[in-house]
Coordinates of C-alpha atoms in Angstrom, one line a residue:
X1 CA 96.3 64.7 85.6
X2 CA 95.4 65.7 82.0
X3 CA 92.3 64.6 80.2
X4 CA 92.8 62.7 77.0
X5 CA 92.1 65.9 75.0
X6 CA 94.6 67.9 77.0
X7 CA 97.2 65.1 76.8
X8 CA 96.8 65.1 73.0
X9 CA 97.3 68.9 72.9
X10 CA 100.4 68.6 75.1
X11 CA 102.0 66.0 72.7
X12 CA 105.7 66.8 72.1
X13 CA 105.0 67.4 68.5
X14 CA 102.5 70.1 69.3
X15 CA 104.9 71.6 71.9
X16 CA 107.6 71.7 69.3
X17 CA 105.3 73.5 67.0
X18 CA 104.8 76.3 69.6
X19 CA 108.5 76.4 70.3
X20 CA 109.3 76.9 66.6
X21 CA 106.7 79.6 65.8
X22 CA 108.4 82.4 63.9
X23 CA 108.3 85.0 66.7
X24 CA 110.0 82.5 69.0
X25 CA 112.7 81.7 66.4
X26 CA 113.4 85.5 66.3
X27 CA 113.9 85.4 70.1
X28 CA 116.4 82.5 69.8
X29 CA 118.3 84.4 67.2
X30 CA 118.4 87.4 69.5
X31 CA 119.9 85.3 72.3
X32 CA 122.6 84.0 69.9
X33 CA 123.5 87.6 68.9
X34 CA 123.7 88.6 72.6
X35 CA 125.9 85.7 73.5
X36 CA 128.2 86.4 70.5
X37 CA 128.4 90.1 71.5
X38 CA 129.2 89.1 75.1
X39 CA 131.9 86.6 74.1
X40 CA 133.6 89.1 71.8
X41 CA 133.5 91.8 74.4
X42 CA 134.8 89.6 77.2
X43 CA 137.7 88.3 75.0
X44 CA 138.4 91.8 73.6
X45 CA 139.0 90.2 70.2
X46 CA 136.7 92.5 68.2
X47 CA 136.2 96.2 67.8
X48 CA 133.8 97.7 70.3
X49 CA 131.7 98.7 67.3
X50 CA 131.2 95.1 66.4
X51 CA 129.9 94.3 69.9
X52 CA 127.7 97.4 69.9
X53 CA 126.4 96.4 66.5
X54 CA 125.5 92.9 67.5
X55 CA 123.8 94.1 70.7
X56 CA 121.9 96.9 68.8
X57 CA 120.7 94.3 66.2
X58 CA 119.5 92.1 68.9
X59 CA 117.5 95.0 70.4
X60 CA 116.2 96.1 67.0
X61 CA 114.8 92.6 66.4
X62 CA 112.7 93.1 69.5
X63 CA 110.0 94.7 67.4
X64 CA 110.1 92.0 64.8
X65 CA 108.9 89.2 66.9
X66 CA 105.9 91.2 68.1
X67 CA 105.1 92.1 64.5
X68 CA 105.3 88.5 63.3
X69 CA 103.1 87.4 66.2
X70 CA 100.4 89.8 65.2
X71 CA 100.8 89.4 61.4
X72 CA 100.9 85.6 61.4
X73 CA 98.4 85.1 64.3
X74 CA 101.1 83.4 66.3
X75 CA 100.8 85.3 69.6
X76 CA 101.2 82.9 72.6
X77 CA 101.7 83.2 76.3
X78 CA 105.0 81.4 76.0
X79 CA 106.2 83.9 73.3
X80 CA 105.1 86.9 75.3
X81 CA 107.2 85.7 78.3
X82 CA 110.1 84.6 76.1
X83 CA 110.2 88.1 74.5
X84 CA 110.6 89.8 77.9
X85 CA 113.0 87.2 79.2
X86 CA 115.3 87.7 76.1
X87 CA 115.2 91.5 76.6
X88 CA 116.1 91.1 80.3
X89 CA 118.9 88.6 79.5
X90 CA 120.4 90.8 76.8
X91 CA 120.4 93.9 79.0
X92 CA 121.8 91.8 82.0
X93 CA 124.7 90.6 79.9
X94 CA 125.5 94.2 78.9
X95 CA 125.2 95.5 82.4
X96 CA 127.6 92.8 83.6
X97 CA 130.1 94.1 81.0
X98 CA 129.5 97.8 81.8
X99 CA 129.4 97.9 85.6
X100 CA 131.3 95.8 88.1
X101 CA 129.4 93.8 90.7
X102 CA 127.5 94.4 92.9
X103 CA 126.2 97.6 91.3
X104 CA 125.7 96.0 87.9
X105 CA 123.4 93.4 89.3
X106 CA 120.8 95.8 90.5
X107 CA 119.1 96.8 87.2
X108 CA 118.8 93.2 86.0
X109 CA 117.4 92.2 89.3
X110 CA 114.8 94.9 89.2
X111 CA 113.9 94.0 85.7
X112 CA 113.4 90.3 86.6
X113 CA 111.3 91.3 89.6
X114 CA 109.1 93.4 87.3
X115 CA 108.8 90.4 85.0
X116 CA 107.6 88.2 87.9
X117 CA 105.1 90.8 88.9
X118 CA 103.7 91.6 85.5
X119 CA 103.3 88.0 84.3
X120 CA 101.8 86.9 87.6
X121 CA 98.7 88.9 86.7
X122 CA 99.0 90.4 83.2
X123 CA 100.4 87.5 81.2
X124 CA 100.2 88.2 77.4
X125 CA 98.4 91.5 78.0
X126 CA 100.7 92.8 80.7
X127 CA 101.3 96.1 79.0
X128 CA 97.6 97.0 79.4
X129 CA 96.5 94.9 82.3
X130 CA 99.2 95.9 84.7
X131 CA 99.0 99.6 83.9
X132 CA 95.2 100.0 83.8
X133 CA 95.1 102.1 86.9
X134 CA 98.5 103.7 86.7
X135 CA 99.0 107.3 87.8
X136 CA 99.3 109.9 85.0
X137 CA 103.1 110.0 85.1
X138 CA 103.4 106.2 84.6
X139 CA 100.6 106.1 82.1
X140 CA 102.4 108.8 80.0
X141 CA 105.4 106.5 79.8
X142 CA 103.4 103.4 78.8
X143 CA 100.9 105.2 76.5
X144 CA 100.4 103.5 73.2
X145 CA 102.9 100.8 73.9
X146 CA 105.8 103.2 74.5
X147 CA 105.1 104.7 71.0
X148 CA 105.4 108.4 72.2
X149 CA 108.4 110.6 72.6
X150 CA 108.5 110.0 76.4
X151 CA 108.1 106.2 75.8
X152 CA 110.9 106.3 73.2
X153 CA 113.2 108.0 75.7
X154 CA 112.3 105.4 78.3
X155 CA 113.0 102.5 76.0
X156 CA 116.3 104.1 74.8
X157 CA 117.5 104.5 78.4
X158 CA 116.4 100.9 79.2
X159 CA 118.1 99.3 76.3
X160 CA 121.1 101.5 75.6
X161 CA 122.4 103.0 78.9
X162 CA 124.4 99.8 79.7
X163 CA 125.8 99.8 76.2
X164 CA 126.8 103.5 76.5
X165 CA 128.4 102.8 79.8
X166 CA 130.5 100.0 78.3
X167 CA 131.2 101.6 75.0
X168 CA 132.0 105.3 75.9
X169 CA 135.3 104.5 77.7
X170 CA 136.5 102.6 74.7
X171 CA 136.0 105.6 72.3
X172 CA 138.3 108.4 71.6
X173 CA 137.9 111.6 73.6
X174 CA 135.4 113.9 71.9
X175 CA 133.5 111.2 70.0
X176 CA 129.9 112.1 69.8
X177 CA 128.7 108.7 71.1
X178 CA 130.8 109.3 74.3
X179 CA 129.1 112.7 74.8
X180 CA 128.0 113.3 78.4
X181 CA 124.8 114.8 77.0
X182 CA 123.9 111.5 75.4
X183 CA 124.8 109.7 78.6
X184 CA 122.7 112.1 80.6
X185 CA 119.8 111.6 78.2
X186 CA 120.0 107.8 78.6
X187 CA 120.1 108.1 82.3
X188 CA 116.9 110.2 82.3
X189 CA 115.3 107.5 80.2
X190 CA 116.4 104.8 82.5
X191 CA 115.1 106.7 85.5
X192 CA 111.7 107.0 83.8
X193 CA 111.8 103.2 83.4
X194 CA 112.7 102.8 87.1
X195 CA 109.7 104.9 88.1
X196 CA 107.4 102.6 86.1
X197 CA 109.2 99.4 87.4
X198 CA 108.9 100.4 91.1
X199 CA 105.3 101.3 90.6
X200 CA 104.6 97.8 89.2
X201 CA 106.4 96.1 92.0
X202 CA 104.7 98.0 94.8
X203 CA 101.3 97.7 93.1
X204 CA 101.8 93.9 92.9
X205 CA 103.0 93.6 96.5
X206 CA 100.0 95.7 97.6
X207 CA 97.6 93.4 95.8
X208 CA 99.2 90.3 97.2
X209 CA 99.1 91.7 100.8
X210 CA 95.5 92.7 100.2
X211 CA 94.5 89.2 99.2
X212 CA 96.4 87.8 102.2
X213 CA 94.6 90.2 104.6
X214 CA 91.2 89.1 103.1
X215 CA 92.1 85.4 103.3
X216 CA 93.3 85.8 106.9
X217 CA 90.1 87.6 107.8
X218 CA 88.0 84.8 106.4
X219 CA 90.1 82.2 108.1
X220 CA 89.7 84.0 111.5
X221 CA 86.0 84.3 110.9
X222 CA 85.7 80.6 110.5
X223 CA 87.5 79.9 113.7

């Protein structure tokens, strides 16, 4: 049960104010762009470049919501989770277009698993909290919020490998975007992301098991 003060804070009007903070509105717009891109791609009623442009715009706006949250003092736990969920949703939609099931389901599943692990412990500060004791190779990827050449390569692979896989077969032979070199670069970036993702998952599972072992030991000691 909520106290009277907590009940007042959870009034629908106050909830609506959180839902309609500017960073969250940007996230809703990104979802709309992704859905439009998916609909156009699935119906094949638009140029592949229109689909690619809508998806790229959605991903480009990923930085805007964080900027607005910091600039306007509107950082919230809900907004932090929504931001990652929209990223995962957008990439999942593109993976579903690019790679047939079941293979196309694996990257989105891993990303949602990472989301569950990071937000179980890190919440708003997951980028720092969940990587505080990361090995050097993982820390190099995450350093300065991905704002390094290695981090940029990782983000490029994470966001744009599924787009490249979908787009390249639809381009004329020899087009620079369909270049195997570009594809290989994005694959390398995605593999760097996989290394960080797996480290997060196994770190979280290890912490959960450790807590369970301690709890079981205390329970046995009381018997």
